[in-house]
Coordinates of C-alpha atoms in Angstrom, one line a residue:
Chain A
X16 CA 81.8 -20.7 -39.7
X17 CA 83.6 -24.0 -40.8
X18 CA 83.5 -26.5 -37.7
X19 CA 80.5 -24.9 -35.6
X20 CA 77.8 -27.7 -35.0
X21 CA 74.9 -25.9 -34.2
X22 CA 73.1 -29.1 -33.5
X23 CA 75.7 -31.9 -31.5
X24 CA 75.3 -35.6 -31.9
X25 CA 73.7 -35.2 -28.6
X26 CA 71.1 -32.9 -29.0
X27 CA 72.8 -30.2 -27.1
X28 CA 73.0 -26.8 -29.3
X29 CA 75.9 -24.3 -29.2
X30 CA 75.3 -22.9 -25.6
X31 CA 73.8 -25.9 -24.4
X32 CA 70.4 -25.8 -24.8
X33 CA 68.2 -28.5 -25.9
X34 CA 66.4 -28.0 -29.2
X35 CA 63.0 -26.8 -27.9
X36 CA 64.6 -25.2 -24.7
X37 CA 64.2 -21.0 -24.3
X38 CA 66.9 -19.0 -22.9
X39 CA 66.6 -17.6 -19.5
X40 CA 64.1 -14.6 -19.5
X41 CA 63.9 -11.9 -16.6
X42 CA 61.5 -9.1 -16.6
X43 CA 60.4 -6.1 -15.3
X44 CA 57.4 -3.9 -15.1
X45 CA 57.3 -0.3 -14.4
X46 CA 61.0 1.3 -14.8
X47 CA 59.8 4.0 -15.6
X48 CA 57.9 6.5 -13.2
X49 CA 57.2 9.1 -15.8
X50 CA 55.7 6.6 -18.8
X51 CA 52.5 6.0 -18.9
X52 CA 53.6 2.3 -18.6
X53 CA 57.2 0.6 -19.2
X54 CA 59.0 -2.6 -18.9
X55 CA 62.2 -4.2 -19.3
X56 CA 62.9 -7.6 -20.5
X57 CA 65.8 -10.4 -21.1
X58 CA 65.8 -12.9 -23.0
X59 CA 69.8 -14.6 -22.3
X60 CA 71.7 -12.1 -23.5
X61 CA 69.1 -10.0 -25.3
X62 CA 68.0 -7.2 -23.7
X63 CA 65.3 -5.1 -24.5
X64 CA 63.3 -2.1 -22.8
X65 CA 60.1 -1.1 -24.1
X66 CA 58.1 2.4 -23.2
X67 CA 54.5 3.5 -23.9
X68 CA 52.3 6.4 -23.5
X69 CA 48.9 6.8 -23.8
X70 CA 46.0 6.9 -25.2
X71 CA 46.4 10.4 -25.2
X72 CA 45.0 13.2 -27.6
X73 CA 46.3 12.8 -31.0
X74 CA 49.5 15.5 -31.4
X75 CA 50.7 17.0 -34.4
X76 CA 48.4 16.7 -37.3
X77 CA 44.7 15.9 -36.2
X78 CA 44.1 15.0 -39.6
X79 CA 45.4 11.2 -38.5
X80 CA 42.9 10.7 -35.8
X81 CA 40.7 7.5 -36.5
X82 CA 37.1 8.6 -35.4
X83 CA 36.0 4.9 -34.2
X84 CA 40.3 3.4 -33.0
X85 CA 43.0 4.8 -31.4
X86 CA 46.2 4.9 -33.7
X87 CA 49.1 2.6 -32.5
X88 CA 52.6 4.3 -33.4
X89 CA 55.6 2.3 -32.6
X90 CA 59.3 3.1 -32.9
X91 CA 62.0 0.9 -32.6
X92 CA 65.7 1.5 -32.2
X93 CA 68.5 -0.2 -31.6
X94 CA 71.5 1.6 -29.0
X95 CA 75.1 1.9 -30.8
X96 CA 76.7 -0.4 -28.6
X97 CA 74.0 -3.3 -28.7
X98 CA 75.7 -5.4 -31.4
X99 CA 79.0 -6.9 -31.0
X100 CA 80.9 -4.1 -33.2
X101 CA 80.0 -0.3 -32.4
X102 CA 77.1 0.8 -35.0
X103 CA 75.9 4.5 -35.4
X104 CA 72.6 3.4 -36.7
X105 CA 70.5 6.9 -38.2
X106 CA 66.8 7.6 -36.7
X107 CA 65.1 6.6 -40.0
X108 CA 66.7 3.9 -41.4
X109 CA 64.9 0.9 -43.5
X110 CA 65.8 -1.9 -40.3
X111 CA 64.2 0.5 -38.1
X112 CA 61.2 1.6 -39.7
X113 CA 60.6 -2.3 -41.0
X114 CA 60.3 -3.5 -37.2
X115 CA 58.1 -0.6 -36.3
X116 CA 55.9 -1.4 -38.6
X117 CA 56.1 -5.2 -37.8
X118 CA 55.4 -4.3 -34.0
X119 CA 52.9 -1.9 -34.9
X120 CA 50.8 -4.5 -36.9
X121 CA 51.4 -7.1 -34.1
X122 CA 50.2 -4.7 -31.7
X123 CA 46.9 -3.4 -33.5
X124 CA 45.8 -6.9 -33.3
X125 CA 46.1 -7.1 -30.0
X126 CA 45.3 -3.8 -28.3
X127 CA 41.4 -3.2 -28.4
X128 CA 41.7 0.1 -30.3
X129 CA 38.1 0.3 -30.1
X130 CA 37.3 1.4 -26.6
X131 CA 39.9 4.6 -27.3
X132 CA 38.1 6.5 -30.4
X133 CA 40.1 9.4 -31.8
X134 CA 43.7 8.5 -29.7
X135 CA 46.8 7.7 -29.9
X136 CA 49.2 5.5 -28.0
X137 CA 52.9 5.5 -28.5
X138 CA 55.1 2.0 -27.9
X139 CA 59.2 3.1 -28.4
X140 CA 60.8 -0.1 -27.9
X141 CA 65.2 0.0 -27.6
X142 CA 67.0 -2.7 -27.8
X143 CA 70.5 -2.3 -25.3
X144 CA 72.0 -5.7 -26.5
X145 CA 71.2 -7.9 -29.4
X146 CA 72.0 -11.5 -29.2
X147 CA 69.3 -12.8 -31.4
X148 CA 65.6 -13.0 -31.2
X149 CA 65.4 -9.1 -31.0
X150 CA 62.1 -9.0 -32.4
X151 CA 60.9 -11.0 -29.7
X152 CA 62.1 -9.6 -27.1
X153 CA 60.8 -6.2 -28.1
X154 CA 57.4 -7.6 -28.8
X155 CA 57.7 -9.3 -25.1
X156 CA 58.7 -6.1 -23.8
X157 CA 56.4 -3.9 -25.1
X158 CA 53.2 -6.6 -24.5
X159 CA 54.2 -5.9 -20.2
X160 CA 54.5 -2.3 -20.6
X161 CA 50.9 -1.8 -22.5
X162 CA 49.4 -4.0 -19.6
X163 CA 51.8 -1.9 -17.4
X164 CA 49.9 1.5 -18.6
X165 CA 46.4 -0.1 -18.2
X166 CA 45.5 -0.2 -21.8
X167 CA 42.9 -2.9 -22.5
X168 CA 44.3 -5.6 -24.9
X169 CA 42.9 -8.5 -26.5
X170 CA 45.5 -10.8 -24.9
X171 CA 49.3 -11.2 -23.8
X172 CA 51.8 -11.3 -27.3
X173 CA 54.1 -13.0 -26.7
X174 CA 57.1 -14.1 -29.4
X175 CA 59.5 -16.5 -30.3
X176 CA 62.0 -17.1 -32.8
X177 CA 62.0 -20.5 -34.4
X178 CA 65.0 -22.2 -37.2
X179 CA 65.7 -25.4 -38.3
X180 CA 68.9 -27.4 -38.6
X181 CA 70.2 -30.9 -39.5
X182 CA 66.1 -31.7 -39.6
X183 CA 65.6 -30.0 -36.2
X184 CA 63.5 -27.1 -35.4
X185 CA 65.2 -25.0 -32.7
X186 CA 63.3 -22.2 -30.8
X187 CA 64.8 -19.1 -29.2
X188 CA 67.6 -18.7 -31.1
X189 CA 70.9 -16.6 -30.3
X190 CA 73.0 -14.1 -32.9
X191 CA 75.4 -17.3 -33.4
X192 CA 72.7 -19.2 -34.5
X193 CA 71.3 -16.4 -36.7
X194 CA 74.5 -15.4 -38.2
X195 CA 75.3 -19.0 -39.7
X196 CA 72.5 -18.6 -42.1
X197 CA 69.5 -21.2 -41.8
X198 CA 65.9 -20.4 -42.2
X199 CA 64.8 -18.5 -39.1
X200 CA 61.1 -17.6 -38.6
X201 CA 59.9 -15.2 -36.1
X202 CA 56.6 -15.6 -34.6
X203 CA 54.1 -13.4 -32.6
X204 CA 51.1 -15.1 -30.6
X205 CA 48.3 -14.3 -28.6
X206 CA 48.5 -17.7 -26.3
X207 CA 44.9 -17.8 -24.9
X208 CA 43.0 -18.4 -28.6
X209 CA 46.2 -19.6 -30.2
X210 CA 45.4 -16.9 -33.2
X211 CA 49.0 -15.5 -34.4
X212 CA 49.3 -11.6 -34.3
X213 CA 52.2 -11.5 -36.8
X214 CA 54.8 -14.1 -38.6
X215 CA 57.7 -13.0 -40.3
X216 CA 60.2 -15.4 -42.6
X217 CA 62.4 -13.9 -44.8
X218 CA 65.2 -16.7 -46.0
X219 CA 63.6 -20.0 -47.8
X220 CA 62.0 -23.0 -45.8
X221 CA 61.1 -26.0 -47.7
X222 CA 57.0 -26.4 -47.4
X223 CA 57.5 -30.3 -45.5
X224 CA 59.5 -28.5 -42.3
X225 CA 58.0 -25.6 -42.4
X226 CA 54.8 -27.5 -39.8
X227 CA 57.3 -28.6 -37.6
X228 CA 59.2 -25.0 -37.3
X229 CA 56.2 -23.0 -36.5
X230 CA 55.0 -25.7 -33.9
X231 CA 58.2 -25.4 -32.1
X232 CA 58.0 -21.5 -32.2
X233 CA 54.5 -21.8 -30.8
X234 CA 55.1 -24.0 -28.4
X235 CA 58.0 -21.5 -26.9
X236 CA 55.7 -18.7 -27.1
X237 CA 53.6 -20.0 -24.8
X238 CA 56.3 -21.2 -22.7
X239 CA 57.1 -17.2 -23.1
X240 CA 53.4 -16.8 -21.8
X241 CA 53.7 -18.9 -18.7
X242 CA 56.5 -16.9 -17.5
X243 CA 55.1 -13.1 -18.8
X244 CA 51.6 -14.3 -16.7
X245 CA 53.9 -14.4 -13.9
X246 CA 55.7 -11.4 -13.9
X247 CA 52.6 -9.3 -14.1
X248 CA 51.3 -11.4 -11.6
X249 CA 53.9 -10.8 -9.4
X250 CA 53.9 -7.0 -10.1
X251 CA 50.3 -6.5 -9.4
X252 CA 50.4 -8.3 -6.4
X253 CA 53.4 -6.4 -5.1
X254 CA 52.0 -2.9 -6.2
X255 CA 48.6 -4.2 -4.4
X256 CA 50.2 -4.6 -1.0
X257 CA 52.0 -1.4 -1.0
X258 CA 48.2 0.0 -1.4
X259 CA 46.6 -1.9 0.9
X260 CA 44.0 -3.4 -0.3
Chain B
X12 CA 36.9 -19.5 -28.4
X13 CA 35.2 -22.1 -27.5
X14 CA 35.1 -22.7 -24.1
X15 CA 33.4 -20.3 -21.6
X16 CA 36.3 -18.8 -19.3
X17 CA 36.5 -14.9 -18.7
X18 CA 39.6 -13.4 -19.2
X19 CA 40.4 -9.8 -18.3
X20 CA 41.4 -7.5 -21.0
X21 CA 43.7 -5.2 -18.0
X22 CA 45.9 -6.7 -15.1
X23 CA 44.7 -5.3 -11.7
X24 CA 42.4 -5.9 -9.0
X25 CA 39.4 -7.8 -9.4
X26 CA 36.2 -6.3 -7.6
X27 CA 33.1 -7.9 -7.6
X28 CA 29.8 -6.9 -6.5
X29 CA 27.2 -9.8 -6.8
X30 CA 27.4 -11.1 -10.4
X31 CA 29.2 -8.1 -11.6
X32 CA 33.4 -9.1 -11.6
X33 CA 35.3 -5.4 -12.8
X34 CA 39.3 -5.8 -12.9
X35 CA 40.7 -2.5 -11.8
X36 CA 44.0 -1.3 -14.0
X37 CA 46.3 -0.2 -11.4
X38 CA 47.2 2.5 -13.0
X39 CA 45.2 4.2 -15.9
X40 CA 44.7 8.0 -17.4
X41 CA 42.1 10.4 -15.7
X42 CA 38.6 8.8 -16.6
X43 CA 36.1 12.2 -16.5
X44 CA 33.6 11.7 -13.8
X45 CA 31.1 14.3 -13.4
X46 CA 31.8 16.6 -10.6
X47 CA 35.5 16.1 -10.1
X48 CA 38.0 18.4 -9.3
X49 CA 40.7 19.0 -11.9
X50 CA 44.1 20.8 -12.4
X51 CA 44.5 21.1 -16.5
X52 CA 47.2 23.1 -18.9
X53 CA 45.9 25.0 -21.9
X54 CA 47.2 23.0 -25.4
X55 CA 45.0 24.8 -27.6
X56 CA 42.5 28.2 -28.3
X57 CA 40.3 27.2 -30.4
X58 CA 36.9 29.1 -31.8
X59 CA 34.6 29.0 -28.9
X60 CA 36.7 27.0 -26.8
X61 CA 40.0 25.9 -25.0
X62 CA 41.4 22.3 -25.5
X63 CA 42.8 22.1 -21.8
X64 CA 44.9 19.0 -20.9
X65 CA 43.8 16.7 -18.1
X66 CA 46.2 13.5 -18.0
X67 CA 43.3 11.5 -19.9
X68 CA 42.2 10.1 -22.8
X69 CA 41.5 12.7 -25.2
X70 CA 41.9 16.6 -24.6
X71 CA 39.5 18.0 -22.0
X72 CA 37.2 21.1 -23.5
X73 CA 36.4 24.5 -22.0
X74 CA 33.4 26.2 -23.5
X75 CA 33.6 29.6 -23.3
X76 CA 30.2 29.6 -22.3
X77 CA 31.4 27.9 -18.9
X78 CA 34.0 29.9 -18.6
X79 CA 33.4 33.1 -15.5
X80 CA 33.8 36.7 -17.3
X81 CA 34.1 39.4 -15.5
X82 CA 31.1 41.8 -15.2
X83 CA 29.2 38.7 -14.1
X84 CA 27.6 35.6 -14.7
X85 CA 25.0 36.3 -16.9
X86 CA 26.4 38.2 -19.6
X87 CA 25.4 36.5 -22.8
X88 CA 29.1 36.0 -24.9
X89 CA 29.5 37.7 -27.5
X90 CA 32.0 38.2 -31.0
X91 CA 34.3 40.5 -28.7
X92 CA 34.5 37.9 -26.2
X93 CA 35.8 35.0 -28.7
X94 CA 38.3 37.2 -30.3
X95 CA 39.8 38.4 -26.8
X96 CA 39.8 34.6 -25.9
X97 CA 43.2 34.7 -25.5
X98 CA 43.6 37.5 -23.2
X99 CA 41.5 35.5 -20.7
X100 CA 43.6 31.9 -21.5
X101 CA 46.7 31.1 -22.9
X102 CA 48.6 28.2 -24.3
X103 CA 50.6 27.2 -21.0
X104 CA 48.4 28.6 -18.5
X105 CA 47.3 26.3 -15.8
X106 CA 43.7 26.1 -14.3
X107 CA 41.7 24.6 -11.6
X108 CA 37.9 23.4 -12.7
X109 CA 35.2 20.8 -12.2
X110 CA 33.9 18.5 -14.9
X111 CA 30.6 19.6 -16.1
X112 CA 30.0 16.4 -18.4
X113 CA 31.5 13.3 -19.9
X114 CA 31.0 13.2 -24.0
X115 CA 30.4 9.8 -25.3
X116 CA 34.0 9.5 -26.2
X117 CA 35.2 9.5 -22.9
X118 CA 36.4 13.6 -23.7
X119 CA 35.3 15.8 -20.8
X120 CA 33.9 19.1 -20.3
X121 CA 35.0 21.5 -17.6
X122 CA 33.5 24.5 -16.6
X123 CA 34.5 27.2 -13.7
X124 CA 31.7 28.8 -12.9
X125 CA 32.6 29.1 -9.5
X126 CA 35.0 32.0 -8.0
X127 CA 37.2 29.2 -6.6
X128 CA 37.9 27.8 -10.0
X129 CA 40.1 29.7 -12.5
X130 CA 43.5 30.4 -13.6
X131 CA 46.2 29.4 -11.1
X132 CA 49.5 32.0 -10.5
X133 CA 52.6 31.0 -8.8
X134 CA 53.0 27.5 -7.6
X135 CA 54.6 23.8 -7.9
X136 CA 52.9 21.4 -10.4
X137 CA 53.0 17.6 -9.0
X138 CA 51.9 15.3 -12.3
X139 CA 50.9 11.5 -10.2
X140 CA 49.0 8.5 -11.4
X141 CA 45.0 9.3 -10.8
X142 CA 44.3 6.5 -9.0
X143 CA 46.0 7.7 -5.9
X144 CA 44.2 10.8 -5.7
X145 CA 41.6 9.9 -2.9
X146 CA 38.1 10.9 -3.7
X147 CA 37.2 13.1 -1.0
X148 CA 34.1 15.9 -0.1
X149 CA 36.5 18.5 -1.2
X150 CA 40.1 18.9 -2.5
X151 CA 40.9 22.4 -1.7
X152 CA 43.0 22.3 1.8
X153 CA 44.8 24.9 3.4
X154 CA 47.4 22.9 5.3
X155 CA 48.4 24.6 8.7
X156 CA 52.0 24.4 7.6
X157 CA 51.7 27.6 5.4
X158 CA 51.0 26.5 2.2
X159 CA 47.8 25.0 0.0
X160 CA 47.2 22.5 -1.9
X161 CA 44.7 21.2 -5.0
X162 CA 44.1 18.2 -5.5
X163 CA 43.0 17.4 -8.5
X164 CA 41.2 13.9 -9.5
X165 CA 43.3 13.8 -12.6
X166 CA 46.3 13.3 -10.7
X167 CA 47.6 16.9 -11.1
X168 CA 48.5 18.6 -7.7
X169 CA 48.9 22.0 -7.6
X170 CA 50.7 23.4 -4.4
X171 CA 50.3 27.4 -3.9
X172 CA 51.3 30.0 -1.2
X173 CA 48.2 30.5 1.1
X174 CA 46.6 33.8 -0.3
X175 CA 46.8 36.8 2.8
X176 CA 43.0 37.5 2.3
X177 CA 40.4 36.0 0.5
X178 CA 39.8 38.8 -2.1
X179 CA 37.1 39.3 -4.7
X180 CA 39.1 38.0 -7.6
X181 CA 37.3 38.8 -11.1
X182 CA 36.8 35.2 -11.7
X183 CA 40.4 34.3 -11.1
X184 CA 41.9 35.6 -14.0
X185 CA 43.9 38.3 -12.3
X186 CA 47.7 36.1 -11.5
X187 CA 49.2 37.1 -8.0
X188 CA 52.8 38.0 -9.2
X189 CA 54.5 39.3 -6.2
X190 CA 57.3 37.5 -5.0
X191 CA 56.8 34.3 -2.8
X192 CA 58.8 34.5 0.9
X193 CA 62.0 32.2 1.5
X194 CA 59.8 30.5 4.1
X195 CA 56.5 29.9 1.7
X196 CA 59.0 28.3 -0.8
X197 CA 60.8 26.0 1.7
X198 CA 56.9 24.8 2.8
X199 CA 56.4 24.5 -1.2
X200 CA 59.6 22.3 -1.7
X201 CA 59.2 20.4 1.2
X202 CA 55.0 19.7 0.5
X203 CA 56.2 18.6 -2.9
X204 CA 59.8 16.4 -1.9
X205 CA 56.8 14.7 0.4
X206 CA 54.0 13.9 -2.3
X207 CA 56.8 12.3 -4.6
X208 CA 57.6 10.2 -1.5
X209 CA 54.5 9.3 -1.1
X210 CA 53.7 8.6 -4.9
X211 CA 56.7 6.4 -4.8
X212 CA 55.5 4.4 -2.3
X213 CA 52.5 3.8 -3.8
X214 CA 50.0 5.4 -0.7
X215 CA 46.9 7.3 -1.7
X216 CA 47.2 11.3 -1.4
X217 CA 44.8 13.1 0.5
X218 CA 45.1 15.9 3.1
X219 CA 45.7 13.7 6.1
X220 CA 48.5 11.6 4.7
X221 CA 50.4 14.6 3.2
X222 CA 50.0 16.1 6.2
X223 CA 51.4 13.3 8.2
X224 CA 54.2 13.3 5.7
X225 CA 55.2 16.8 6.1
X226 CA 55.7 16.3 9.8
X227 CA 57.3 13.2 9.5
X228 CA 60.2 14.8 7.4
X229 CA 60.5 17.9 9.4
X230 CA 64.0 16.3 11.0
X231 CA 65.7 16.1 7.2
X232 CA 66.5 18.6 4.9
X233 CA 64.3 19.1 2.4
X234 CA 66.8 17.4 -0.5
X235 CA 67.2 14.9 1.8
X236 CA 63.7 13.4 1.4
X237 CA 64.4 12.1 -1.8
X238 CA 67.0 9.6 -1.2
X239 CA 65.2 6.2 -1.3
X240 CA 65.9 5.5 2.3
X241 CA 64.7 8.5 4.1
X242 CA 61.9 8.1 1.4
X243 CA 61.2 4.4 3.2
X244 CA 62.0 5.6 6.5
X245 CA 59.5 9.1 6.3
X246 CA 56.5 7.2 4.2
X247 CA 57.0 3.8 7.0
X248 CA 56.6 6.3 10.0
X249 CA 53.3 8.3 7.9
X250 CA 51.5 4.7 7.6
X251 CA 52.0 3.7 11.3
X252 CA 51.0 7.0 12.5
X253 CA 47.4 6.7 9.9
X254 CA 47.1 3.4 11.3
X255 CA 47.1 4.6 14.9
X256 CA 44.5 7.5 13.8
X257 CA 42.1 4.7 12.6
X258 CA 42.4 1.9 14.8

């Protein structure tokens, strides 16, 4: 789009952020009654909702079960009206199956499949509105509803999107910043070790920047951790006092 | 990871006992403990056994071996026995049992080798989270508001109409099919509308507090409970009145 500074003079982006500065996140945990655990997240105008069951027994063929780790099986999809013009997007497609198998890899690294021999646990994560940085709000999403359903994991994931214009890495970024077409780099983290659970690039990033990108998209992941930490926080204390203890 | 901090792998409550700091999940599936009460569904018949399940883990197993015959306890099991498996135990059936033992896996073993234990008939199914079961001496009640209740430890509640007479049942395989009363049913409904409300409101189930609850919507009608502010207003007036029987 001829004219659109994504950067200004002033440092201020296209919605007013500064160049390291996230978008407004708001979360929930526990939407659903009848999940084993679920949660809701938004990320500015992204807004994702992430559901998971299990570990439970291993259905359809048993010829899948791992004898010594649970199986992680994640599906992602995306609702018709989440993108700006009305998409009928098929179960199967390539997008779908791609960040399924993104989230499930991110998730096997975190969730200690270990302690669940010969299960499975299923993570559907929907996105209801995509402004950018989808991935990472399903990954964010789906990390509060596995600590929602009580499943053991290594640590929280939390995940960023990171670009760079006019020699400025940006993190979080929105579908106007996606759409004109710079390197963007997406970034999945487990905050407490600093060890990354999965990073995906798929545009070209000279070598020189590409330090400075994945520092900023660190460093907004674990400005993502800060807040996650205190949602669940927040949850467990709430769901504490209605107990009683 | 260098440094020595401790971080929990589950968000809950932290208990500690001396040097020994456990976080509690607040809300997990049915962990086996040996002994407990549970309400499980048939998934599969399998060669000697029955894959029941429980809300946990992995698939809970039936041995036939535990399993009561009738013409007694002792009779050894034989071919005949396997092959009419499935006259004894469907897929779909429900059943009450106790957990016999806990496999290393974390996969339990029932067995109902008692005359209370066996297949359930007519009745309401409540699925909860198993952590606001209440462990108690025992989780068969007969409420005195006309209906029964198990409670099962894997967070499966099974309400039933009180039995007339306590009959010799062969094992509990024979299913009561005569029709339930207008008045059993409206106990039924109302027992379960109560337990969701309670669930909801995060308060441990035991006999007591559905008890408490039942009384406490008598006034409403029984699709009236679920609205989220007679919901409030019933489970509110159930706590006050538990407090008052404790302090």
């Amino acid at each position: 789009m001829a004219g659109l500074e994504l950067l200004s003079d002033q440092g201020y982006r296209v919605d007013g952020r500064r160049a390291g500065e996230l978008r407004k996140i708001q979360a929930r945990m526990g939407v659903f009654a009848q999940a084993d655990g679920s949660a809701y997240i938004e990320q500015g105008n992204t807004k994702a909702l992430a559901v998971v069951y299990g570990p439970h027994e291993i259905r359809g063929s048993r010829a899948r079960a791992l004898p010594d780790r649970a199986l992680v099986n994640c599906q992602y999809s995306s609702a018709t009206f989440s993108t700006g013009e009305r998409k009928r997007r098929p179960h199967g497609d390539r997008k779908s199956c791609e960040m399924g198998l993104q989230l499930r890899q991110t998730f096997e690294a975190a969730i200690l499949t270990q302690l669940h021999p010969r299960s499975q646990i299923d993570i559907y994560v929907q996105v209801l509105q995509a402004d950018g940085g989808t991935y990472a709000a399903c990954v964010n999403a789906a990390t509060l509803a596995v600590l929602d359903a009580g499943i053991p994991m290594r640590d929280f994931v939390c995940a960023c999107s990171a670009g760079f214009v006019d020699g400025t890495a940006l993190a979080d970024l929105s579908h106007v910043e996606e759409a004109a077409g710079g390197p963007q780099l997406a970034l999945a983290l487990l905050p407490a070790s600093g060890q990354i659970a999965l990073l995906e690039m798929d545009a070209r990033l000279h070598e020189d920047h590409l330090e400075r990108v994945l520092e900023a998209a660190a460093q907004a992941a674990r400005d993502v951790h800060t807040l996650l930490d205190l949602v669940v926080r927040q949850h467990v204390r709430e769901a504490s006092i209605l107990l009683g203890d | 990871m260098g440094e020595e901090k401790l971080i929990a792998s589950v968000a809950g409550s932290v208990e500690r006992v001396n040097k020994l700091i456990c976080v509690k999940a607040l809300k997990t599936r049915y962990i086996g403990e040996v002994g407990d009460i549970v309400v499980g569904r048939i998934t599969e018949v399998q060669q000697k056994r029955w894959k029941v399940e429980t809300n946990s883990r992995l698939d809970s197993v039936l041995l036939l071996s535990s399993m009561n015959l009738p013409g007694g306890e002792l009779r050894r099991r034989s071919a005949e026995d396997e092959l009419a498996m499935r006259g004894y135990l469907q897929e779909g059936d429900l059943i009450s049992a106790e957990v016999q033992a806990v496999f290393s896996d974390g996969a339990v073993s029932l067995h109902t080798r008692s005359l209370k234990y066996g297949k359930l008939g007519q009745g309401v199914l409540v699925q909860v989270s198993p952590s606001l079961v209440k462990r108690q001496k025992t989780h068969f009640h007969d409420l005195p508001c006309g209906a029964s209740v198990i409670l099962g430890n894997n967070g499966f509640i099974w309400i039933y109409p009180t039995p007339e007479h306590k009959e010799e049942e062969a094992g509990g395989f024979m299913a009561n099919l005569e029709p339930v009363s207008l008045a059993d049913r409206e106990v039924i409904s109302r027992l379960r509308n109560c337990i969701v409300s309670l669930v909801t409101q995060r308060m441990m189930l035991y006999d007591t507090s559905i008890l408490y609850c039942y009384e406490a919507s008598l006034p409403h009608q029984i699709k009236d409970i679920l609205k989220p502010e007679i919901m409030e207003e019933i489970v509110m007036e159930t706590r006050q009145r538990l407090l008052e029987q404790e302090g």
